[in-house]
PDB file of C-alpha atoms in Angstrom:
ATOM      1  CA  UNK A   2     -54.849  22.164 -19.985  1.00  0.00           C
ATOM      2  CA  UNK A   3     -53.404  19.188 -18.108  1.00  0.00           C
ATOM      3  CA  UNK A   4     -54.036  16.265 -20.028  1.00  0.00           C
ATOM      4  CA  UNK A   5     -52.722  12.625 -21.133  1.00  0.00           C
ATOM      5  CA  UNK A   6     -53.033  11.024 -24.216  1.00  0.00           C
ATOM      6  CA  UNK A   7     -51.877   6.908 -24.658  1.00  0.00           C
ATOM      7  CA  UNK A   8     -51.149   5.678 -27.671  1.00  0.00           C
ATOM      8  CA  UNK A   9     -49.640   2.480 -29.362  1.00  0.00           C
ATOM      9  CA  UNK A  10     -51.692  -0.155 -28.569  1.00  0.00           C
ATOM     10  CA  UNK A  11     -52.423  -2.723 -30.601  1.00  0.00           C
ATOM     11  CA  UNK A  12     -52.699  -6.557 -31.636  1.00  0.00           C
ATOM     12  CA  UNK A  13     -49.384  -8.785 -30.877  1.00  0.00           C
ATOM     13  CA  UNK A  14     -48.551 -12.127 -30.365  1.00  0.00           C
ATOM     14  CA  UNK A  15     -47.682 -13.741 -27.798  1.00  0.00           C
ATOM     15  CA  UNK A  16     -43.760 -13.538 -27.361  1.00  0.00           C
ATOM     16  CA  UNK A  17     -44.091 -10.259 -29.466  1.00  0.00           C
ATOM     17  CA  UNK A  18     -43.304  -6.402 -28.487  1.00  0.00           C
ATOM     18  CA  UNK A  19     -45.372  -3.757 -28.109  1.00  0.00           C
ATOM     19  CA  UNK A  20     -44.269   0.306 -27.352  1.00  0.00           C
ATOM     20  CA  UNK A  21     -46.525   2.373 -26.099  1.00  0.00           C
ATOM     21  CA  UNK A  22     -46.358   6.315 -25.410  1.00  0.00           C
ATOM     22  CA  UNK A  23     -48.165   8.738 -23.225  1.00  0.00           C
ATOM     23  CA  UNK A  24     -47.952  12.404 -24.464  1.00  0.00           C
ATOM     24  CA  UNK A  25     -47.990  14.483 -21.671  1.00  0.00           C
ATOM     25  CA  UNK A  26     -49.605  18.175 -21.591  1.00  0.00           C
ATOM     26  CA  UNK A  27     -49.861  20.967 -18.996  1.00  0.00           C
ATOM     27  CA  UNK A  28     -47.004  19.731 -16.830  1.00  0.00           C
ATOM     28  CA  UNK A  29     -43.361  18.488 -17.233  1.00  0.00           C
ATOM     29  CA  UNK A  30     -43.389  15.177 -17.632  1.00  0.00           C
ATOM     30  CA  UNK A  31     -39.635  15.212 -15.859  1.00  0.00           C
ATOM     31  CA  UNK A  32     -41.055  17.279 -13.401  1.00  0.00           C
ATOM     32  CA  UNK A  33     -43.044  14.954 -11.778  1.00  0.00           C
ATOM     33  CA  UNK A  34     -43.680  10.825 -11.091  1.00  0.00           C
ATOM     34  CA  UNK A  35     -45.686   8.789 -13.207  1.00  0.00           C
ATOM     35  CA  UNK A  36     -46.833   5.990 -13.389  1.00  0.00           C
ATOM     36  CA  UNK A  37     -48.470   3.007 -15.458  1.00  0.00           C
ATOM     37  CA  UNK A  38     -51.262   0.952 -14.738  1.00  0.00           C
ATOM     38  CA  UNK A  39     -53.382  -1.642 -16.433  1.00  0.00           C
ATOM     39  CA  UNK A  40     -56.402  -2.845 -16.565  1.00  0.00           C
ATOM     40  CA  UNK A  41     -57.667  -6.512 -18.048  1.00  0.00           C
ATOM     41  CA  UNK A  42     -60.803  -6.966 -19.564  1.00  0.00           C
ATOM     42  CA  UNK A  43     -63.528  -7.157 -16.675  1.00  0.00           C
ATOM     43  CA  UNK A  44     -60.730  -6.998 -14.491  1.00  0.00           C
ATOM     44  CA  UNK A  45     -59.745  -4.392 -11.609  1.00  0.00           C
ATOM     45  CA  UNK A  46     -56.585  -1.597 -11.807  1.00  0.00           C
ATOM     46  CA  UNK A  47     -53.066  -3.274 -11.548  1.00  0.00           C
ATOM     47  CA  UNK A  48     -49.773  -0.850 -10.776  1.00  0.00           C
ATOM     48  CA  UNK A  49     -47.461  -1.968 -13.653  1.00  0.00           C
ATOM     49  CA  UNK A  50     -44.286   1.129 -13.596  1.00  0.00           C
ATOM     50  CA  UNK A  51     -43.520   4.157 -11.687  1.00  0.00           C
ATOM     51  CA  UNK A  52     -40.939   6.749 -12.440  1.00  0.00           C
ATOM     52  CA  UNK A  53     -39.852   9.334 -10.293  1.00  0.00           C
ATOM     53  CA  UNK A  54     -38.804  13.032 -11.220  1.00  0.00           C
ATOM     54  CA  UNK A  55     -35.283  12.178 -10.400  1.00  0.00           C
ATOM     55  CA  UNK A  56     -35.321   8.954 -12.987  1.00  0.00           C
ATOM     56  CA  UNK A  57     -35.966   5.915 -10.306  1.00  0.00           C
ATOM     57  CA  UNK A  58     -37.830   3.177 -11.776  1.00  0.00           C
ATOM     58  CA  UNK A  59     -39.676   0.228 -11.018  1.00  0.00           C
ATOM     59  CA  UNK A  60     -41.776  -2.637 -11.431  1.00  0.00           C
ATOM     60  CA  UNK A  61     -44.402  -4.823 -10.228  1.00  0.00           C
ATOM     61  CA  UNK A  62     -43.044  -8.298 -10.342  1.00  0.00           C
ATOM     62  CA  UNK A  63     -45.300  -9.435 -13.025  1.00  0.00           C
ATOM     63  CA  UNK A  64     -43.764  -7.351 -16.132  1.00  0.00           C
ATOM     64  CA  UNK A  65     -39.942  -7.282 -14.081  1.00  0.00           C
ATOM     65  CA  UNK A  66     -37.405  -7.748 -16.548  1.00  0.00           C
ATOM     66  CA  UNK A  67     -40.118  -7.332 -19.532  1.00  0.00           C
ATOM     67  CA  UNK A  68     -41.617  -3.673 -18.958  1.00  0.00           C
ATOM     68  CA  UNK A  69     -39.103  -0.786 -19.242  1.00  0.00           C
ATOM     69  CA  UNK A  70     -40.671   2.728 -18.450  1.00  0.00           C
ATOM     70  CA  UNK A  71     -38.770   6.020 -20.293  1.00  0.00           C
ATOM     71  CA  UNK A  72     -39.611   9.505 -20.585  1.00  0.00           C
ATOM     72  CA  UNK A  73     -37.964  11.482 -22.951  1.00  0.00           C
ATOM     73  CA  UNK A  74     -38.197  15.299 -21.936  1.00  0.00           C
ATOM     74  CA  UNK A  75     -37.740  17.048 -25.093  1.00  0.00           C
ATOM     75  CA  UNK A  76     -41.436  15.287 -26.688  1.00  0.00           C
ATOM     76  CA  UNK A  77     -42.715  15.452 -23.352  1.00  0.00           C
ATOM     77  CA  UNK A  78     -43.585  11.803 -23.504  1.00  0.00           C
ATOM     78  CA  UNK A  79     -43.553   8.542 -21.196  1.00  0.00           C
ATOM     79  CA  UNK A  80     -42.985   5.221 -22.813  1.00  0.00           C
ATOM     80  CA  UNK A  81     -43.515   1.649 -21.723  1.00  0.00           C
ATOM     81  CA  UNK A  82     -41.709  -0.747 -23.882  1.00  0.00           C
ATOM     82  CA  UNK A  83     -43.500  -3.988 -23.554  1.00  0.00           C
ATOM     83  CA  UNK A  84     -41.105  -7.121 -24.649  1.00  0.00           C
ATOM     84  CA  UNK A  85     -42.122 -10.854 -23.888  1.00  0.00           C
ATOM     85  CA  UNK A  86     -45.823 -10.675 -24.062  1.00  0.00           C
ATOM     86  CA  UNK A  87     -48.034 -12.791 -22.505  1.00  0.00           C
ATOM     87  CA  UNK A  88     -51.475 -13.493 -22.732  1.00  0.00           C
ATOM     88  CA  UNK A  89     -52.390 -12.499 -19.090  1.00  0.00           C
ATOM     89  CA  UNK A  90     -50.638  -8.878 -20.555  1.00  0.00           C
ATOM     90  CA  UNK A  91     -54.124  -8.477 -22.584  1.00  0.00           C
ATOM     91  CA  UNK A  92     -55.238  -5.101 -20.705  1.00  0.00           C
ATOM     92  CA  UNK A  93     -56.303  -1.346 -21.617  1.00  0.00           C
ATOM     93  CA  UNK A  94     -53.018   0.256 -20.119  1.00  0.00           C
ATOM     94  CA  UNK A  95     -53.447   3.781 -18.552  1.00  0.00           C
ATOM     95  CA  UNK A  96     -50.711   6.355 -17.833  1.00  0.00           C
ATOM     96  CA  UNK A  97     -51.133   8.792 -14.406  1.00  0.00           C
ATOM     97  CA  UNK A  98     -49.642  11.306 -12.718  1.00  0.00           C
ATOM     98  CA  UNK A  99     -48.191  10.510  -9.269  1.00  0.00           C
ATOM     99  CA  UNK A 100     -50.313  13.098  -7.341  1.00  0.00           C
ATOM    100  CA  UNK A 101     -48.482  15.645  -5.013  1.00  0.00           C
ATOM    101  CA  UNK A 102     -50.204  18.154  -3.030  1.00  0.00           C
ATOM    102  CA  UNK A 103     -47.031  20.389  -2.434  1.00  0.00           C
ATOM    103  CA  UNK A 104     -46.376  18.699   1.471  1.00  0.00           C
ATOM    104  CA  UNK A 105     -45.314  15.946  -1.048  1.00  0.00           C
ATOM    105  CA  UNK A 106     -45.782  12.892  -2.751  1.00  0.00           C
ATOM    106  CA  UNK A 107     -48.863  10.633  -1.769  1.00  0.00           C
ATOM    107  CA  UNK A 108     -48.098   7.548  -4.589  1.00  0.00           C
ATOM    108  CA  UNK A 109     -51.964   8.655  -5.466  1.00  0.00           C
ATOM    109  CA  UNK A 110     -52.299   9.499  -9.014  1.00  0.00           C
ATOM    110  CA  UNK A 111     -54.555  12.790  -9.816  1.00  0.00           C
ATOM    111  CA  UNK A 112     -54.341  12.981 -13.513  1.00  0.00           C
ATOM    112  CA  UNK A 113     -55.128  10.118 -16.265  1.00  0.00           C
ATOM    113  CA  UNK A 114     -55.392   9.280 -19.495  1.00  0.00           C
ATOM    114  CA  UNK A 115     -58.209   7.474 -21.308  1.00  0.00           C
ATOM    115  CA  UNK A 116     -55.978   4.571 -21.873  1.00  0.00           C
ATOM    116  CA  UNK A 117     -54.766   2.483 -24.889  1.00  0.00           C
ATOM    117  CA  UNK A 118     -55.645  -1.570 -25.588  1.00  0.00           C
ATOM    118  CA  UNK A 119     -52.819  -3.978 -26.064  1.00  0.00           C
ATOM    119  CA  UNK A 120     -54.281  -7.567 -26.897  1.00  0.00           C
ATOM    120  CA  UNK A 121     -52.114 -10.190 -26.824  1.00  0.00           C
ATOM    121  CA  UNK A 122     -53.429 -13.257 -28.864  1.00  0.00           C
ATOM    122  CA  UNK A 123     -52.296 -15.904 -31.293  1.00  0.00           C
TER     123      UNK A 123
ATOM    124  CA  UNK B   2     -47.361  -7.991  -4.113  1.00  0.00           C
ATOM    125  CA  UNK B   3     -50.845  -9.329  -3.269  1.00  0.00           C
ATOM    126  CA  UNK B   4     -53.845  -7.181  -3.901  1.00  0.00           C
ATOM    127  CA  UNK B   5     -55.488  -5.605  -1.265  1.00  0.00           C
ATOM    128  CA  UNK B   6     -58.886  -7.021  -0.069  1.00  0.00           C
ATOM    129  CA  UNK B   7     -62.209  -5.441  -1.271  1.00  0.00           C
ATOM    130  CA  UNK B   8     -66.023  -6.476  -1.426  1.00  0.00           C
ATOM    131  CA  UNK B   9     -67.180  -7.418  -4.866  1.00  0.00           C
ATOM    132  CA  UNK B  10     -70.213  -5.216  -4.309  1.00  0.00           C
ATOM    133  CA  UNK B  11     -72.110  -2.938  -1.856  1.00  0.00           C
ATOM    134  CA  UNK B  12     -75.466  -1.356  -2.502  1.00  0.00           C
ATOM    135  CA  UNK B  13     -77.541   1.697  -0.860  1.00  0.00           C
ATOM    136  CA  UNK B  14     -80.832   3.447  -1.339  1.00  0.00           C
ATOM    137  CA  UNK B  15     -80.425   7.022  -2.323  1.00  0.00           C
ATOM    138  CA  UNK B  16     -79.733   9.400   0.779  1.00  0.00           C
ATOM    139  CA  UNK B  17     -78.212   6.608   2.525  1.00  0.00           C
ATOM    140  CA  UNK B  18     -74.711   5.794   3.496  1.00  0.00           C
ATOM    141  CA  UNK B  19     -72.411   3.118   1.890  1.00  0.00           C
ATOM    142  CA  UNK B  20     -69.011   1.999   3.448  1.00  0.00           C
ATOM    143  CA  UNK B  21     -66.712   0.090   1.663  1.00  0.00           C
ATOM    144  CA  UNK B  22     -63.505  -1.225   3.570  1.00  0.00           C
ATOM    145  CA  UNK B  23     -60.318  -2.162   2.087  1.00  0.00           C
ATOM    146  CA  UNK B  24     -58.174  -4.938   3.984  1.00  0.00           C
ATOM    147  CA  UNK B  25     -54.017  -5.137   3.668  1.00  0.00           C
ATOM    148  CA  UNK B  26     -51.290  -6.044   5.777  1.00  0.00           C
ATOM    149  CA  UNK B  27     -48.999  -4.752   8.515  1.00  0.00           C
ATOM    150  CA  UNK B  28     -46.584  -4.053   5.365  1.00  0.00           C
ATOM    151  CA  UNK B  29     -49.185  -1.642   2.950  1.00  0.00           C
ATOM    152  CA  UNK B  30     -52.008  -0.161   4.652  1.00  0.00           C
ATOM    153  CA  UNK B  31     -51.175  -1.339   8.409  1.00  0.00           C
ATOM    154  CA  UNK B  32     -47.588   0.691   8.024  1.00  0.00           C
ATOM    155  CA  UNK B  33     -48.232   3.604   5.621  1.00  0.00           C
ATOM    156  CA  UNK B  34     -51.301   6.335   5.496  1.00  0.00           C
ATOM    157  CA  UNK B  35     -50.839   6.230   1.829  1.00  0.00           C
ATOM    158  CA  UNK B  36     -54.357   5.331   1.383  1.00  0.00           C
ATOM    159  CA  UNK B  37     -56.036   6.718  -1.871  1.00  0.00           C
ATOM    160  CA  UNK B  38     -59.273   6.071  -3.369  1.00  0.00           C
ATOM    161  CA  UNK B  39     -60.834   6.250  -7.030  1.00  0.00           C
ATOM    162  CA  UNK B  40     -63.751   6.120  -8.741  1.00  0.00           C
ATOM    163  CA  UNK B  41     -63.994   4.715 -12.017  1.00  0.00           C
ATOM    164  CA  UNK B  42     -67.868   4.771 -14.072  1.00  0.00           C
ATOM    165  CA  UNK B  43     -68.041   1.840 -16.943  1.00  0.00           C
ATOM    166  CA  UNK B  44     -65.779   2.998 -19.874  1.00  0.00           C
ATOM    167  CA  UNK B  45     -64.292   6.010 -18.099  1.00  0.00           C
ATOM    168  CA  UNK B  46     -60.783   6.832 -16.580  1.00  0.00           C
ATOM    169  CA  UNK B  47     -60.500   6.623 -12.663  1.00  0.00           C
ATOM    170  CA  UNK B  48     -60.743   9.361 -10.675  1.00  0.00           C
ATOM    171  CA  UNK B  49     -59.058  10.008  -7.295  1.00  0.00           C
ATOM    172  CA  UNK B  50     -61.395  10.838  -4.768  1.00  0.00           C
ATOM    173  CA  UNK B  51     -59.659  10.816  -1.721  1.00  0.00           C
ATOM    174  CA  UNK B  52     -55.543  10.956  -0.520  1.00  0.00           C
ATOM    175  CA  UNK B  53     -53.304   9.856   2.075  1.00  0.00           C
ATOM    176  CA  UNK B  54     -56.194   7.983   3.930  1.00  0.00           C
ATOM    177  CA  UNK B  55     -58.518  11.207   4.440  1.00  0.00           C
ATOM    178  CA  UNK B  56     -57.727  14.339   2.676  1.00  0.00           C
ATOM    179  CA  UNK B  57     -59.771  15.107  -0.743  1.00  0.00           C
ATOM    180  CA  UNK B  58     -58.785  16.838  -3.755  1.00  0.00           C
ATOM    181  CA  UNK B  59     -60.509  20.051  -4.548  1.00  0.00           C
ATOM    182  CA  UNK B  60     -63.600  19.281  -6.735  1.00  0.00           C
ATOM    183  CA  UNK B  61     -64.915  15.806  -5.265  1.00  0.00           C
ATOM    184  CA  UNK B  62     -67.600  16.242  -3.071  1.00  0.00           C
ATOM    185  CA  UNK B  63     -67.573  15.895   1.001  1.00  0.00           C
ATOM    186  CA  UNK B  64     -70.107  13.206   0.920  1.00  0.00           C
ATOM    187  CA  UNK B  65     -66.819  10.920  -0.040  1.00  0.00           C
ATOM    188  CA  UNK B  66     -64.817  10.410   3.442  1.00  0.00           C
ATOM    189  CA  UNK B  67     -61.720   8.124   4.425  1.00  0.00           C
ATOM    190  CA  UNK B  68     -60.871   6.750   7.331  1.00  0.00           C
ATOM    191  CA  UNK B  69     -58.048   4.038   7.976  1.00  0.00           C
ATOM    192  CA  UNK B  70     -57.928   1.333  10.995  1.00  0.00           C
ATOM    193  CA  UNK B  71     -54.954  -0.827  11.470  1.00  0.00           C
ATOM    194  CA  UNK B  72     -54.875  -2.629   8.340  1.00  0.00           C
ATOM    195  CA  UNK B  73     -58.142  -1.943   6.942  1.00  0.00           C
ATOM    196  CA  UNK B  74     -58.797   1.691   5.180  1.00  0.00           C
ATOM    197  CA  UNK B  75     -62.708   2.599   4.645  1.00  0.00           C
ATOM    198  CA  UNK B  76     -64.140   4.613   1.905  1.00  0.00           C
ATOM    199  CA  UNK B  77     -67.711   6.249   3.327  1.00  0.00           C
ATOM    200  CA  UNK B  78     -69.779   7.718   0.349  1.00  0.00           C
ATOM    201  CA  UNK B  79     -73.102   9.802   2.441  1.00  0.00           C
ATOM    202  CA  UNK B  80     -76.162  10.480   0.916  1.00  0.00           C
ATOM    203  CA  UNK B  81     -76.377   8.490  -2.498  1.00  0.00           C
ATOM    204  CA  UNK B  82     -76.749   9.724  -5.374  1.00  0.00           C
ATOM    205  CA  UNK B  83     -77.869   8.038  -8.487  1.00  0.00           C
ATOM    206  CA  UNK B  84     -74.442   9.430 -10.502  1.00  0.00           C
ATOM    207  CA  UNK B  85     -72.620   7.565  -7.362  1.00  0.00           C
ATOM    208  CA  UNK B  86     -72.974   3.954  -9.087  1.00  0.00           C
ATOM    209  CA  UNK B  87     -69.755   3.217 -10.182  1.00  0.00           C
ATOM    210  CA  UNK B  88     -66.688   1.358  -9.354  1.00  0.00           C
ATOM    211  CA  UNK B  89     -64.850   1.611  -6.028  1.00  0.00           C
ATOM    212  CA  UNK B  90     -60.527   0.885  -5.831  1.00  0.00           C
ATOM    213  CA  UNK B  91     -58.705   1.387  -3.009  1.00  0.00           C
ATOM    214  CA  UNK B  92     -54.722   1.564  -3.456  1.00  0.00           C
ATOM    215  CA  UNK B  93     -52.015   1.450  -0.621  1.00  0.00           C
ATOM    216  CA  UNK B  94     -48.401   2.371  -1.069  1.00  0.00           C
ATOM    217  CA  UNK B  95     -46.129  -0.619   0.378  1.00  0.00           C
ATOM    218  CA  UNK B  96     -42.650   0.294   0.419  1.00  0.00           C
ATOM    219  CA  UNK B  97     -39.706  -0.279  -1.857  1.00  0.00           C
ATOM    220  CA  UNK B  98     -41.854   2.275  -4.640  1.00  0.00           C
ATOM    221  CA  UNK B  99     -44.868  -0.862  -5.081  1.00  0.00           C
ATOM    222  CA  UNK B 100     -48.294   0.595  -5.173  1.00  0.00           C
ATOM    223  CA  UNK B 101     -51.031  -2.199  -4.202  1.00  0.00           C
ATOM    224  CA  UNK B 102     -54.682  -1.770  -5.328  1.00  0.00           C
ATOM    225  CA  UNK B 103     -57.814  -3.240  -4.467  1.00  0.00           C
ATOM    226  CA  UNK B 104     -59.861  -5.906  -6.377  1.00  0.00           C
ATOM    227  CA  UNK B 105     -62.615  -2.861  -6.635  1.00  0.00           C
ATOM    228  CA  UNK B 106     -66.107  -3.005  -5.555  1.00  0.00           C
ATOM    229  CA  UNK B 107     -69.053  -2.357  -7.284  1.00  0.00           C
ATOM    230  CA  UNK B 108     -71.339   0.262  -5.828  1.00  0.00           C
ATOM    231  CA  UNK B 109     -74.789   0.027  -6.962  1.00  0.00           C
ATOM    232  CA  UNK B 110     -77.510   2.751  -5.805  1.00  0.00           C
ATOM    233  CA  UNK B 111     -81.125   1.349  -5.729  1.00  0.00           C
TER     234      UNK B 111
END
């Protein structure tokens, strides 16, 4: 079964680190993009991190230089590692799969998890 | 990286049909047909409904249509149905790997 499951969210303050982890199932996680994406409370989706099969990353200018997205193939897993955290970071933080119908890519993603909450409060 | 432009909210009897348009630039939706659109109920995960501007994955119904317009995408949900009320995002590729997405838009089905 093709599924994601996000975990490490939590309670930080402001300035603190957070790392969360997506375990992946029913696909190579190195076989194919993903992506994050958050969402604040009441708030609509923001694109946060993308990384490609081939190991391209990026960011949206928000997190730049904060965020860093990993995958580590052997535990099947994508990471976010979350340093500098602001307030305005306060958000339930989904990972996807980048969706590709086999003419390729379509920076859709088809597959996501149920998400994990990272407050970040004094 | 500005978000793209949605409606807060859009509303239609059941049976009826609802469009909900989604406004870029000439750099996201004007210059790619990268269009994709998701559907996300209170609590829930979203769920893509529709792909590069018109095509659908298998499963989601073909009362949920795309269509795209210079710089302005469209998501067309025919004949409501109560389960339809939910919330509407539109997202846009726009170069250099940035994915844009819509404020959302709140569908409600009277």
């Amino acid at each position: 079964e093709v599924q994601l499951v996000e975990s490490g969210g939590n309670l930080v303050q402001p300035g603190g680190s957070l790392r969360l982890s997506c375990a992946v199932s029913g696909f190579s996680v190195t076989g194919n993009y993903m992506y994050w994406v958050r969402q604040a409370p009441g708030k609509g989706l923001e694109w946060v991190s993308v990384m490609y099969g081939g190991g391209t990353t990026d960011y949206a200018d928000s997190v730049k230089g904060r965020f860093t997205i990993s995958r580590d193939g052997s535990k099947n897993t994508l990471n976010l590692q979350m340093n500098s955290l602001r307030t305005e970071d306060t958000a339930v933080y989904y990972c996807a799969r980048g969706h590709n119908w086999g003419r390729g890519i379509t920076h859709g993603m088809d597959v996501w998890g149920q998400g994990t909450t990272a407050t970040v409060s004094s | 990286q500005s978000a793209l432009t949605q409606p807060p909210s859009a509303s239609g009897s059941p049976g009826q049909s609802v469009t909900i348009p989604c406004t870029g630039t000439s750099s996201d939706v004007g210059s790619y047909n990268y269009v994709s659109w998701y559907q996300q109920h209170p609590g829930k995960a979203p769920k893509l409904l529709i792909y590069e501007v018109t095509k659908r994955p298998s499963g989601v119904p073909d009362r949920f249509s795309g269509s795209k317009s210079g710089n302005t995408a469209s998501l067309i949900v025919s004949g409501l149905q109560a389960e339809d009320e939910a919330a509407y995002y539109c997202s846009s590729y726009a170069g250099k790997n940035v994915v844009l997405f819509g404020g959302g838009t709140t569908l409600t089905v009277l």
